[in-house]
Coordinates of C-alpha atoms and ligand atoms in Angstrom, one line a residue:
M1 CA -0.4 73.8 -59.1
N2 CA 0.4 70.0 -58.9
R3 CA 0.9 68.1 -55.7
E4 CA 4.6 68.5 -55.6
E5 CA 4.4 72.2 -56.1
M6 CA 1.7 72.5 -53.4
N7 CA 3.8 70.4 -51.0
H8 CA 6.8 72.7 -51.6
S9 CA 4.9 75.9 -51.3
L10 CA 3.1 74.8 -48.1
K11 CA 6.4 73.7 -46.5
V12 CA 7.9 77.1 -47.3
F13 CA 4.9 78.8 -45.8
A14 CA 5.2 76.6 -42.6
A15 CA 8.9 77.5 -42.3
K16 CA 8.0 81.2 -42.6
I17 CA 5.3 80.8 -39.9
R18 CA 7.9 79.1 -37.6
L19 CA 10.4 81.9 -38.3
E20 CA 7.9 84.7 -37.6
T21 CA 6.5 82.9 -34.6
M22 CA 10.0 82.8 -33.0
K23 CA 10.5 86.5 -33.8
I24 CA 7.2 87.4 -32.2
I25 CA 7.9 85.4 -29.0
A26 CA 11.5 86.8 -29.0
S27 CA 10.1 90.3 -29.0
R28 CA 8.8 89.5 -25.5
G29 CA 11.6 87.3 -24.4
N30 CA 9.3 84.5 -23.4
G31 CA 6.2 82.6 -24.6
H32 CA 4.6 79.4 -25.6
V33 CA 7.0 78.0 -28.1
G34 CA 6.1 74.3 -28.0
G35 CA 2.4 74.4 -28.8
S36 CA 2.9 77.2 -31.4
L37 CA 5.5 75.2 -33.3
S38 CA 3.5 72.0 -33.4
I39 CA 0.6 73.6 -35.3
A40 CA 2.7 75.6 -37.8
D41 CA 2.2 73.0 -40.6
A42 CA -1.6 72.8 -40.1
L43 CA -1.8 76.6 -40.0
A44 CA 0.1 76.7 -43.3
V45 CA -2.4 74.4 -44.9
L46 CA -5.4 76.3 -43.6
Y47 CA -4.1 79.8 -44.4
G48 CA -2.0 78.9 -47.4
E49 CA -4.4 76.7 -49.3
V50 CA -7.7 75.7 -47.8
M51 CA -9.5 78.6 -46.1
N52 CA -11.8 80.9 -48.0
I53 CA -10.8 84.2 -46.5
D54 CA -10.2 87.8 -47.5
P55 CA -7.4 89.6 -45.6
K56 CA -8.8 92.9 -46.8
N57 CA -12.2 92.1 -45.3
P58 CA -11.4 90.1 -42.2
R59 CA -15.1 90.0 -40.9
W60 CA -16.5 88.9 -44.3
E61 CA -19.5 87.0 -43.2
R62 CA -19.1 84.1 -45.7
R63 CA -15.4 83.5 -44.7
D64 CA -14.1 80.3 -43.2
W65 CA -13.3 80.7 -39.5
C66 CA -10.2 79.6 -37.7
V67 CA -10.3 79.4 -33.9
L68 CA -7.4 78.6 -31.6
S69 CA -9.1 76.9 -28.7
K70 CA -5.6 76.3 -27.5
G71 CA -5.3 80.1 -27.4
H72 CA -1.8 80.1 -25.9
A73 CA -0.5 79.4 -29.5
G74 CA -1.5 82.9 -30.4
P75 CA 2.0 83.8 -31.8
A76 CA 1.7 81.1 -34.5
M77 CA -1.7 82.5 -35.6
Y78 CA -0.3 86.1 -35.6
A79 CA 2.6 84.8 -37.9
A80 CA 0.1 83.2 -40.3
L81 CA -2.2 86.3 -40.3
G82 CA 0.8 88.7 -40.8
L83 CA 2.2 86.7 -43.6
K84 CA -1.3 86.7 -45.3
G85 CA -1.3 90.5 -45.1
Y86 CA -3.9 91.1 -42.4
F87 CA -1.5 93.6 -40.8
P88 CA 2.2 94.5 -41.2
M89 CA 4.2 91.7 -39.7
E90 CA 6.3 94.1 -37.5
D91 CA 3.1 95.1 -35.6
A92 CA 3.2 91.7 -34.0
Y93 CA 6.7 92.1 -32.6
H94 CA 5.1 93.6 -29.5
L95 CA 3.8 90.4 -27.9
N96 CA 2.1 91.0 -24.6
E97 CA 3.3 94.6 -24.2
G98 CA 1.0 96.9 -22.3
G99 CA -1.4 98.3 -24.9
S100 CA -0.3 95.8 -27.5
N101 CA -2.9 94.4 -30.0
F102 CA -1.0 91.1 -29.8
P103 CA -1.6 89.4 -26.4
S104 CA -0.1 86.0 -25.9
H105 CA -3.6 84.5 -26.1
T106 CA -5.8 85.3 -29.1
D107 CA -8.4 88.1 -28.7
R108 CA -10.9 89.0 -31.4
N109 CA -11.3 92.5 -30.0
K110 CA -7.6 93.2 -30.3
T111 CA -6.1 91.5 -33.4
I112 CA -7.4 91.9 -36.9
G113 CA -8.2 88.4 -38.3
V114 CA -8.7 86.7 -35.0
D115 CA -12.2 85.2 -35.1
L116 CA -12.8 84.3 -31.4
T117 CA -11.3 85.2 -28.1
T118 CA -9.7 82.2 -26.4
G119 CA -7.2 81.1 -23.8
S120 CA -9.3 79.6 -21.1
L121 CA -8.9 76.0 -22.3
G122 CA -12.1 74.2 -23.3
Q123 CA -14.1 77.3 -24.2
G124 CA -12.9 77.8 -27.8
I125 CA -14.3 74.6 -29.2
S126 CA -17.6 75.4 -27.5
Q127 CA -17.7 78.9 -29.2
A128 CA -16.6 77.4 -32.5
A129 CA -19.5 74.9 -32.4
G130 CA -21.8 77.8 -31.7
A131 CA -20.4 79.7 -34.6
A132 CA -20.8 76.7 -36.9
L133 CA -24.5 76.4 -35.8
A134 CA -25.1 80.1 -36.2
N135 CA -23.6 80.1 -39.7
R136 CA -25.8 77.2 -40.7
M137 CA -28.9 79.0 -39.3
Q138 CA -28.0 82.0 -41.5
G139 CA -27.6 79.9 -44.6
I140 CA -23.8 80.5 -44.6
D141 CA -22.0 77.5 -46.1
S142 CA -18.5 78.2 -44.7
H143 CA -16.4 75.9 -42.4
V144 CA -15.2 76.6 -38.9
F145 CA -11.8 75.1 -38.1
V146 CA -10.8 74.9 -34.4
F147 CA -7.5 73.8 -32.9
V148 CA -7.8 71.9 -29.6
G149 CA -4.8 70.7 -27.5
D150 CA -4.5 67.2 -26.3
G151 CA -4.0 68.5 -22.7
E152 CA -6.9 70.8 -23.3
A153 CA -9.0 67.8 -24.1
D154 CA -8.8 66.9 -20.3
E155 CA -11.4 69.7 -19.9
G156 CA -14.9 68.5 -19.4
Q157 CA -16.2 71.3 -21.5
V158 CA -14.5 69.9 -24.6
W159 CA -16.8 66.9 -24.3
E160 CA -19.9 68.9 -23.8
A161 CA -19.0 70.8 -27.0
A162 CA -18.3 67.4 -28.8
Q163 CA -21.8 66.2 -27.7
F164 CA -23.4 69.4 -28.8
A165 CA -21.7 69.4 -32.2
S166 CA -22.8 65.8 -32.8
H167 CA -26.4 66.4 -31.7
Y168 CA -26.7 69.4 -34.1
K169 CA -24.9 67.4 -36.9
L170 CA -22.4 70.2 -37.4
D171 CA -20.6 68.8 -40.4
H172 CA -19.0 72.2 -41.2
L173 CA -17.1 72.1 -37.9
I174 CA -13.6 70.6 -38.3
A175 CA -11.6 70.2 -35.1
L176 CA -7.8 69.8 -35.4
I177 CA -6.7 68.0 -32.3
D178 CA -3.0 68.8 -31.7
S179 CA -2.0 65.5 -30.3
N180 CA 1.6 66.3 -29.4
G181 CA 1.6 64.1 -26.3
R182 CA 2.5 66.9 -23.9
Q183 CA 0.8 69.5 -21.9
L184 CA 2.1 72.3 -19.6
D185 CA 4.2 70.3 -17.2
G186 CA 4.4 66.8 -18.4
T187 CA 3.1 64.2 -20.8
V188 CA -0.6 63.8 -21.4
D189 CA -0.3 60.2 -20.2
E190 CA 1.3 61.2 -16.9
V191 CA -1.0 64.1 -16.1
M192 CA -4.4 62.9 -17.2
S193 CA -4.5 60.1 -19.8
H194 CA -7.1 59.8 -22.5
G195 CA -7.7 56.1 -21.8
M196 CA -9.2 54.6 -25.0
G197 CA -7.5 57.4 -27.0
L198 CA -8.7 60.4 -28.8
V199 CA -9.7 58.6 -32.0
A200 CA -12.1 56.2 -30.1
K201 CA -13.4 59.0 -27.9
F202 CA -14.4 61.4 -30.7
E203 CA -15.9 58.4 -32.5
A204 CA -17.9 57.5 -29.4
F205 CA -19.2 61.1 -29.4
G206 CA -20.5 60.6 -32.9
W207 CA -17.8 62.4 -34.9
K208 CA -16.2 61.4 -38.1
V209 CA -12.5 61.0 -37.1
I210 CA -9.4 61.1 -39.3
D211 CA -6.2 59.9 -37.8
V212 CA -3.4 62.0 -39.3
K213 CA -0.4 59.8 -38.7
D214 CA 2.1 62.6 -39.3
G215 CA 0.4 65.8 -38.2
N216 CA 3.4 67.8 -39.3
D217 CA 3.1 66.7 -42.9
V218 CA 1.4 69.4 -44.9
M219 CA 0.1 67.1 -47.7
E220 CA -1.3 64.5 -45.2
I221 CA -3.1 67.4 -43.4
Y222 CA -4.4 68.7 -46.8
D223 CA -5.7 65.3 -47.8
A224 CA -7.4 64.9 -44.4
I225 CA -9.2 68.2 -44.8
E226 CA -10.4 67.2 -48.3
D227 CA -11.8 64.1 -46.7
A228 CA -13.3 66.1 -43.9
Y229 CA -15.2 68.2 -46.5
R230 CA -17.1 65.0 -47.5
S231 CA -18.6 64.5 -44.1
E232 CA -22.4 64.5 -44.0
G233 CA -24.2 65.0 -40.8
K234 CA -21.1 64.6 -38.5
P235 CA -18.6 67.1 -37.2
V236 CA -15.0 66.0 -38.0
A237 CA -12.0 65.6 -35.8
L238 CA -8.6 65.4 -37.4
I239 CA -6.2 63.8 -34.8
L240 CA -2.9 65.4 -35.7
N241 CA -0.1 63.3 -34.4
T242 CA 2.4 66.1 -34.0
I243 CA 5.7 66.9 -32.2
K244 CA 5.6 69.6 -29.6
G245 CA 8.3 72.1 -30.6
K246 CA 8.6 70.8 -34.1
G247 CA 11.2 72.5 -36.2
I248 CA 13.4 74.1 -33.5
D249 CA 15.9 71.7 -32.1
F250 CA 16.0 72.6 -28.5
V251 CA 12.2 72.8 -28.2
E252 CA 11.7 69.6 -30.1
K253 CA 14.2 67.8 -27.7
S254 CA 12.8 69.3 -24.5
G255 CA 9.1 69.5 -25.5
A256 CA 9.1 72.8 -23.7
H257 CA 5.7 74.4 -23.2
S258 CA 7.1 77.9 -22.8
S259 CA 10.6 79.3 -22.8
T260 CA 12.4 82.3 -21.4
L261 CA 15.7 83.0 -23.2
N262 CA 18.2 85.8 -23.3
K263 CA 18.9 87.9 -26.5
E264 CA 21.8 85.7 -27.7
Q265 CA 19.7 82.6 -27.3
W266 CA 16.8 84.0 -29.2
D267 CA 19.1 85.2 -31.9
A268 CA 20.4 81.6 -32.3
V269 CA 16.8 80.3 -32.4
I270 CA 15.8 82.8 -35.1
K271 CA 18.9 82.0 -37.1
E272 CA 18.0 78.3 -37.0
A273 CA 14.5 79.1 -38.2
Q274 CA 15.9 81.3 -40.9
D275 CA 18.5 78.7 -42.1
K276 CA 15.7 76.0 -42.3
L277 CA 13.6 78.3 -44.4
E278 CA 16.5 79.2 -46.7
A279 CA 17.3 75.5 -47.2
L280 CA 13.9 75.1 -48.7
L281 CA 14.2 78.0 -51.2
Ligands
TPP301 C1 -8.9 76.6 -18.1 C2 -7.4 76.7 -18.2 N1 -6.7 76.0 -17.3 C3 -5.3 76.1 -17.3 C4 -4.7 76.9 -18.3 C5 -3.2 77.0 -18.3 N2 -2.6 76.3 -19.4 C6 -2.3 76.9 -20.5 S1 -1.7 75.9 -21.7 C7 -1.9 74.5 -20.7 C8 -1.5 73.2 -21.2 C9 -2.3 72.8 -22.4 O1 -1.8 71.6 -22.9 P1 -2.2 71.3 -24.4 O2 -3.6 71.5 -24.6 O3 -1.7 69.9 -24.7 O4 -1.4 72.4 -25.2 P2 -0.1 72.2 -26.2 O5 0.6 71.0 -25.9 O6 -0.7 72.2 -27.6 O7 0.7 73.5 -26.0 C10 -2.4 74.9 -19.5 C11 -2.7 74.0 -18.4 C12 -5.6 77.6 -19.2 N3 -5.1 78.4 -20.1 N4 -6.9 77.5 -19.1
MG302 MG1 -0.4 69.1 -26.0

């Protein structure tokens, strides 16, 4: 596949992830739309091209791992996993129902293909760093990818994990920082700003940092991961400059963290996602 073909196929995959994410959230009537949509492109690159995985053998010990430290974006991960064939997509249209295997926050004991249980912000990156160290101790050469929110990065635990990963030279740990500028009820700058900024902060903690200027551009993300693979002795942070709600107009405009809509409104959102996918085909 040449670059142009890869660009197209990853864009299509991202559009499918957005469509399925909206269907999954619509099945419940409410959920975390903004932070799910902002990482759809990065998930498309990971699951569509980069990760060494086997949907038929989800716990294959040599697989690459993907951890959603920002676990509230679970629906986007379920969309990617369903599209890869880990389970029938329809199974995920039961978000957060009693007894459902698809809680709004990712849970490795419930959903096939989910590597770690997350949702309490700050903890997922710590677990991911532990997994990267454990893999190395077992002679497993795979990579651990972990999505961290920019609001989540207000948690002190994120920086303990950053220090740990740097100390142990975890160059197979790749954090994708979803720098969408917003958190639950405001902008990151209003609620708790990052001062010197996330690039300088991760650098100060001894990480290799790649500033991905457009974190919703699949090829820019792909190139950044290729670059990350060349890191020696340092964990890598990709600072993805994304748009919260990317791809669905009303979420993009409002930056909504979560949305509760009625059936007609969800139908319109799903139609928008469907139309955008069809325009690419
Ligand atoms: C420890 C903890 N505190 C609070 C919450 C509630 N919460 C869920 S999402 C969120 C905002 C996170 O913002 P960000 O990391 O920027 O997420 P994104 O913009 O990617 O959706 C908060 C405060 C939580 N899940 N865990
Ligand atoms: Mg955010």
